[in-house]
Amino acid sequence: MDAHNEHLSAEFSNSGETVDVRSCDLVAAVTDFLEFYGTAYLLGDTMAGVIGEGSGTAKFERLVAAAGFGADADGFIRSLVALLVSADSQCPHALCLNGIEISQMLLVAVLQRLLPGNGFVSIKDVAQLEGRTNIRVPDEQRESLQAVIDTYPVRLSMHTIRQMRVSRDVAYQYLPFVEELDPVGHTNTWIGQFHQGLLEQMYQNRVIFLLNMSCPVYCRFCFRKHKESRNETNPTVADVARAVAHVAASPNIKEIVITGGDPFLNRCNMAAAIDGLKQIAHVQCLRLATRSVAYYPNLFLADDGELLDYLKLKSLELQALGKRMELATHLIHPDEVSPECLEIISELVKNGIPVYIQTPFLKDCNDKGPELVRLFGLLRGAGAELHYIYIPCSPIHGNSVYWSPLSDGVGVASYLRANLSDRVIPRICTATPIGKLDWNSSGWAVEPHATDEKFVWLRTPYTPEYFKRFAPLADGLNNLRANAEGTIDVSYMARIGDEGLYLGRRPARPARTERPDPPLLETLQQDALAEPQPLCSVVAAVPEGARRLHRTRVGLEAGAGPEALAYAIDNREVTDVVLAGEAIERLDEVAAVVEALRPVDHVNAVRLRSLAFAYAPERFGRALISRLGALNHLEVARPLRLEIETQFLHAAELGSAHRRLARRLNNHGITVYANVPLLTGVNDTPEAAMALAYGLRGAGIEFHHCYVAGLPLQRRHNADRPLDTADVIDIATTVRREGSGREIPRYIIATPLGEVDFGLTSRLKATGGVLHLKLQPYTLDYFKEMDPAYQWPQGVSEDAAGVPLWTVPGLFSSDGFMVG
């Protein structure tokens, strides 16, 4: 296929902007993109089916032919350019050429040649907005939209402008809109903002450093677009030194969130903060918060990745002092994900800097579920940890278009539980004016507000005494009330959506009963080692040696034959392969599985179960860690992430050897995560659970699942001494209130049909004193998609709506709260 050196001159339809480019340059852009990023993982199955395998040139030729241009590359390019110049930042649909839907990622790669540049632009008027974004503002809106621009800053990066041109869901986040003049909502979302210069404190154990007062881009839904600080002078290095001194004098502060605006725009302040805080003994973690990974990736990639190198260096300095660095970022819709964004995440994770994702839940953008499944799958493969979904969007002035009912956010949890790997599901969280709550574990909807239908009462995990330790809340606030259990209810602006979410007030719980004859911890350790957690298949129609753990997960037993591995490869819904047993004892088998899965687009993680990590960490020598590191493929186009799953029962099991081992694995980009079964008389008190959460955090181990019931070890141990649901709520409340947000697990019940979240994607029902569990993510049809002959197993029934019910072993409710 010949590409001619034809010059193209194109005028963007709405803005009138003209660009001149050579056809061969655009052919090169498309060919290079397809060479390096032309995989189903990035582009989706449909387009991958069009372009096929092979070189970028071969893929381009197939694309041109499929779009109806035969071998006419120039004709394809001319039509592609015409498509792009006619598209604007409010386009609702995908862009197609002769019925072939062109990947948004590929279109952005072409726009990098048509609209080059890596800076950002401050928008001052409507005409400039039209020119930069290729939109046409209706005459009747121009005056109002100018008022919006005059009120709230509008700033866009060139990277974002390119993405906006071909994605309505990206534009939706950054384009100003006339509804921003709506006065409904708050100016500030926190009532407990405790200011000491650039320092803010909402929680006893962590503070926020505001190092830079502006952002490179302003998200229209963000509460910080209202903050007076964006109009203030940036702090100085001397201001940073005073804030560091305050932290040094406050031994309860364990973590610092370094943010802004964007803190990376003020390197002097960032260096002063990191270098000052790393010397404070009680500071354990620095969390650097930025959204530039998504909307301004050149900040990290410019000058041969100089900023990335700086972060790697500072991370090593912190590690030498027993501390760690993390990077927090927001991504909201899969159209925001770029190869550059994934490269940044993988580069940081491969060098021992965890990256965690927080996602605001936006109406008409990512509130249905499939968008989040795609988004989180892409980010997981790059090495990120999925942390929060914020429901609803912050209720500030002028962003009501983004608000969805609370029920939509709670409901999406069931969709994610059914369609995502368990390692990819964030916590469903609401940021109340006094702190965060996790839905139906550490907080819930209590009742409607009596006099204002725009508000609901939410039970939070916080107490007046908690705030008195560092900054008492103001007296007489009418949006707070103490409840009978001693925590604070807050009046929160939101629509409930479903009255069934109101759980009411928690009754006074009976006195905790003593459990008879608790076994020694050593006995349970031996029990766990003698019979590690088995891989239980949710359907029977699988080859010998394989287990279908979930729609997205296949487990392989030791010595499984090629048919078992082929089962994972042939089922495109599968994203994770879990290797049972003590995987470090059979590295040759692990290596063979990884090698077989490397060409597979849809599998992006191999998980090794290892109790040796917990009970014999000395077995992880340098050679073994180096080999594991070589099997970990964090990359952009076809990632295959290696993770280690382990188990701890008590904080006393954690030691310095685990911290050193986790750090060494983390520095190879390997995440270690722990699942913890709650065992009565062992770790089922808030104090014991908090100590374990704190210990795992300090060791650099992700606290993944806190199992409430259902594991074999729990069925045996808790059978005669069942766990009280009231203890689960107390544990969740304490860990949320007293811990770091990054210490909080998901509270899970294991069932024969798969895992569900306590209180969130499941509901408890009592019949004759027996607790039954309603498994909301699953239906009979769900399992028949995996096994057409599937029938409910023994012990499972279904309600009138077809939702399965299962009798929960080892669990009871002393107070009946959250039990239907």
PDB file of C-alpha atoms in Angstrom, residues 408-534:
ATOM      1  CA  ASP A 408     -27.763   4.430  41.544  1.00  0.00           C
ATOM      2  CA  GLY A 409     -24.359   4.377  43.198  1.00  0.00           C
ATOM      3  CA  VAL A 410     -25.307   1.621  45.621  1.00  0.00           C
ATOM      4  CA  GLY A 411     -26.900  -0.339  42.784  1.00  0.00           C
ATOM      5  CA  VAL A 412     -23.833  -0.179  40.555  1.00  0.00           C
ATOM      6  CA  ALA A 413     -21.954  -2.144  43.219  1.00  0.00           C
ATOM      7  CA  SER A 414     -23.918  -5.278  42.304  1.00  0.00           C
ATOM      8  CA  TYR A 415     -23.145  -4.802  38.618  1.00  0.00           C
ATOM      9  CA  LEU A 416     -19.444  -4.479  39.369  1.00  0.00           C
ATOM     10  CA  ARG A 417     -19.453  -7.470  41.706  1.00  0.00           C
ATOM     11  CA  ALA A 418     -20.977  -9.623  38.950  1.00  0.00           C
ATOM     12  CA  ASN A 419     -18.814  -8.340  36.085  1.00  0.00           C
ATOM     13  CA  LEU A 420     -15.422  -7.424  37.514  1.00  0.00           C
ATOM     14  CA  SER A 421     -12.627  -9.334  39.146  1.00  0.00           C
ATOM     15  CA  ASP A 422     -12.750  -9.007  42.923  1.00  0.00           C
ATOM     16  CA  ARG A 423      -9.356  -7.276  42.817  1.00  0.00           C
ATOM     17  CA  VAL A 424     -10.778  -4.458  40.700  1.00  0.00           C
ATOM     18  CA  ILE A 425     -13.839  -3.441  42.717  1.00  0.00           C
ATOM     19  CA  PRO A 426     -13.492  -0.127  44.589  1.00  0.00           C
ATOM     20  CA  ARG A 427     -15.208   0.727  47.842  1.00  0.00           C
ATOM     21  CA  ILE A 428     -18.527   2.559  47.443  1.00  0.00           C
ATOM     22  CA  CYS A 429     -17.977   5.683  49.502  1.00  0.00           C
ATOM     23  CA  THR A 430     -19.647   8.993  50.314  1.00  0.00           C
ATOM     24  CA  ALA A 431     -17.586  11.999  51.395  1.00  0.00           C
ATOM     25  CA  THR A 432     -19.827  13.648  53.993  1.00  0.00           C
ATOM     26  CA  PRO A 433     -19.090  17.081  55.444  1.00  0.00           C
ATOM     27  CA  ILE A 434     -17.267  15.462  58.383  1.00  0.00           C
ATOM     28  CA  GLY A 435     -15.559  12.532  56.680  1.00  0.00           C
ATOM     29  CA  LYS A 436     -16.078   9.493  54.505  1.00  0.00           C
ATOM     30  CA  LEU A 437     -18.333   6.502  55.068  1.00  0.00           C
ATOM     31  CA  ASP A 438     -18.450   3.127  53.335  1.00  0.00           C
ATOM     32  CA  TRP A 439     -21.959   2.152  52.344  1.00  0.00           C
ATOM     33  CA  ASN A 440     -23.844  -0.234  54.621  1.00  0.00           C
ATOM     34  CA  SER A 441     -20.832  -1.122  56.727  1.00  0.00           C
ATOM     35  CA  SER A 442     -19.380   1.992  58.371  1.00  0.00           C
ATOM     36  CA  GLY A 443     -22.372   4.145  57.403  1.00  0.00           C
ATOM     37  CA  TRP A 444     -25.810   4.143  55.809  1.00  0.00           C
ATOM     38  CA  ALA A 445     -28.914   6.183  55.053  1.00  0.00           C
ATOM     39  CA  VAL A 446     -30.970   6.560  58.217  1.00  0.00           C
ATOM     40  CA  GLU A 447     -34.089   8.482  57.199  1.00  0.00           C
ATOM     41  CA  PRO A 448     -35.316  11.426  55.109  1.00  0.00           C
ATOM     42  CA  HIS A 449     -34.794  14.928  56.389  1.00  0.00           C
ATOM     43  CA  ALA A 450     -37.999  16.028  58.114  1.00  0.00           C
ATOM     44  CA  THR A 451     -38.242  19.507  56.579  1.00  0.00           C
ATOM     45  CA  ASP A 452     -36.052  19.592  53.450  1.00  0.00           C
ATOM     46  CA  GLU A 453     -36.572  16.974  50.763  1.00  0.00           C
ATOM     47  CA  LYS A 454     -33.185  17.782  49.234  1.00  0.00           C
ATOM     48  CA  PHE A 455     -31.431  16.232  52.237  1.00  0.00           C
ATOM     49  CA  VAL A 456     -31.144  12.820  53.847  1.00  0.00           C
ATOM     50  CA  TRP A 457     -29.713  11.784  57.207  1.00  0.00           C
ATOM     51  CA  LEU A 458     -26.620   9.594  56.946  1.00  0.00           C
ATOM     52  CA  ARG A 459     -25.114   7.710  59.840  1.00  0.00           C
ATOM     53  CA  THR A 460     -21.341   8.248  59.903  1.00  0.00           C
ATOM     54  CA  PRO A 461     -18.672   6.364  61.864  1.00  0.00           C
ATOM     55  CA  TYR A 462     -17.439   9.511  63.618  1.00  0.00           C
ATOM     56  CA  THR A 463     -18.073  10.592  67.198  1.00  0.00           C
ATOM     57  CA  PRO A 464     -17.861  13.975  68.928  1.00  0.00           C
ATOM     58  CA  GLU A 465     -15.004  12.591  71.016  1.00  0.00           C
ATOM     59  CA  TYR A 466     -13.070  11.734  67.861  1.00  0.00           C
ATOM     60  CA  PHE A 467     -12.977  15.357  66.738  1.00  0.00           C
ATOM     61  CA  LYS A 468     -12.216  16.647  70.227  1.00  0.00           C
ATOM     62  CA  ARG A 469      -8.842  14.926  69.992  1.00  0.00           C
ATOM     63  CA  PHE A 470      -7.588  17.399  67.383  1.00  0.00           C
ATOM     64  CA  ALA A 471     -10.223  20.024  66.480  1.00  0.00           C
ATOM     65  CA  PRO A 472     -13.727  20.107  68.002  1.00  0.00           C
ATOM     66  CA  LEU A 473     -16.651  20.631  65.687  1.00  0.00           C
ATOM     67  CA  ALA A 474     -18.558  23.843  66.154  1.00  0.00           C
ATOM     68  CA  ASP A 475     -21.518  23.629  68.537  1.00  0.00           C
ATOM     69  CA  GLY A 476     -25.059  24.190  67.410  1.00  0.00           C
ATOM     70  CA  LEU A 477     -24.725  23.019  63.811  1.00  0.00           C
ATOM     71  CA  ASN A 478     -28.163  22.008  62.580  1.00  0.00           C
ATOM     72  CA  ASN A 479     -26.834  19.485  60.073  1.00  0.00           C
ATOM     73  CA  LEU A 480     -25.277  17.246  62.724  1.00  0.00           C
ATOM     74  CA  ARG A 481     -26.849  15.181  65.466  1.00  0.00           C
ATOM     75  CA  ALA A 482     -25.551  12.586  67.872  1.00  0.00           C
ATOM     76  CA  ASN A 483     -27.389   9.278  67.685  1.00  0.00           C
ATOM     77  CA  ALA A 484     -28.144   6.723  70.396  1.00  0.00           C
ATOM     78  CA  GLU A 485     -25.081   4.599  69.601  1.00  0.00           C
ATOM     79  CA  GLY A 486     -22.793   7.629  70.047  1.00  0.00           C
ATOM     80  CA  THR A 487     -21.820   8.350  66.467  1.00  0.00           C
ATOM     81  CA  ILE A 488     -22.793  11.412  64.432  1.00  0.00           C
ATOM     82  CA  ASP A 489     -25.582  11.561  61.862  1.00  0.00           C
ATOM     83  CA  VAL A 490     -25.071  14.200  59.193  1.00  0.00           C
ATOM     84  CA  SER A 491     -27.660  15.883  56.997  1.00  0.00           C
ATOM     85  CA  TYR A 492     -26.436  15.360  53.445  1.00  0.00           C
ATOM     86  CA  MET A 493     -27.695  16.914  50.218  1.00  0.00           C
ATOM     87  CA  ALA A 494     -28.742  14.027  47.962  1.00  0.00           C
ATOM     88  CA  ARG A 495     -31.724  12.179  46.560  1.00  0.00           C
ATOM     89  CA  ILE A 496     -32.178   8.696  47.943  1.00  0.00           C
ATOM     90  CA  GLY A 497     -33.731   7.188  44.819  1.00  0.00           C
ATOM     91  CA  ASP A 498     -34.926   4.065  46.633  1.00  0.00           C
ATOM     92  CA  GLU A 499     -36.683   4.283  49.980  1.00  0.00           C
ATOM     93  CA  GLY A 500     -35.477   0.748  50.717  1.00  0.00           C
ATOM     94  CA  LEU A 501     -32.013   2.182  51.336  1.00  0.00           C
ATOM     95  CA  TYR A 502     -33.201   3.790  54.570  1.00  0.00           C
ATOM     96  CA  LEU A 503     -32.015   1.398  57.268  1.00  0.00           C
ATOM     97  CA  GLY A 504     -33.171   3.472  60.220  1.00  0.00           C
ATOM     98  CA  ARG A 505     -31.413   3.966  63.505  1.00  0.00           C
ATOM     99  CA  ARG A 506     -29.215   1.236  64.828  1.00  0.00           C
ATOM    100  CA  PRO A 507     -30.602  -0.159  68.086  1.00  0.00           C
ATOM    101  CA  ALA A 508     -28.531  -0.335  71.216  1.00  0.00           C
ATOM    102  CA  ARG A 509     -26.656  -3.578  70.833  1.00  0.00           C
ATOM    103  CA  PRO A 510     -26.716  -6.221  73.538  1.00  0.00           C
ATOM    104  CA  ALA A 511     -23.620  -6.752  75.595  1.00  0.00           C
ATOM    105  CA  ARG A 512     -21.014  -8.721  73.705  1.00  0.00           C
ATOM    106  CA  THR A 513     -21.160 -12.345  74.805  1.00  0.00           C
ATOM    107  CA  GLU A 514     -18.024 -14.260  75.629  1.00  0.00           C
ATOM    108  CA  ARG A 515     -17.269 -17.069  73.222  1.00  0.00           C
ATOM    109  CA  PRO A 516     -16.410 -20.314  74.968  1.00  0.00           C
ATOM    110  CA  ASP A 517     -13.033 -21.962  74.658  1.00  0.00           C
ATOM    111  CA  PRO A 518     -11.368 -19.955  71.887  1.00  0.00           C
ATOM    112  CA  PRO A 519      -8.543 -21.969  70.316  1.00  0.00           C
ATOM    113  CA  LEU A 520      -4.993 -20.771  70.288  1.00  0.00           C
ATOM    114  CA  LEU A 521      -3.861 -18.771  67.277  1.00  0.00           C
ATOM    115  CA  GLU A 522      -1.245 -21.417  66.566  1.00  0.00           C
ATOM    116  CA  THR A 523      -3.947 -24.050  66.197  1.00  0.00           C
ATOM    117  CA  LEU A 524      -5.734 -22.011  63.554  1.00  0.00           C
ATOM    118  CA  GLN A 525      -2.475 -21.339  61.744  1.00  0.00           C
ATOM    119  CA  GLN A 526      -1.816 -25.055  61.573  1.00  0.00           C
ATOM    120  CA  ASP A 527      -5.377 -25.629  60.394  1.00  0.00           C
ATOM    121  CA  ALA A 528      -4.934 -23.076  57.610  1.00  0.00           C
ATOM    122  CA  LEU A 529      -1.591 -24.557  56.550  1.00  0.00           C
ATOM    123  CA  ALA A 530      -2.919 -28.102  56.614  1.00  0.00           C
ATOM    124  CA  GLU A 531      -5.845 -27.239  54.356  1.00  0.00           C
ATOM    125  CA  PRO A 532      -5.302 -24.016  52.388  1.00  0.00           C
ATOM    126  CA  GLN A 533      -8.391 -22.289  51.036  1.00  0.00           C
ATOM    127  CA  PRO A 534      -9.630 -24.437  48.145  1.00  0.00           C
TER     128      PRO A 534
END
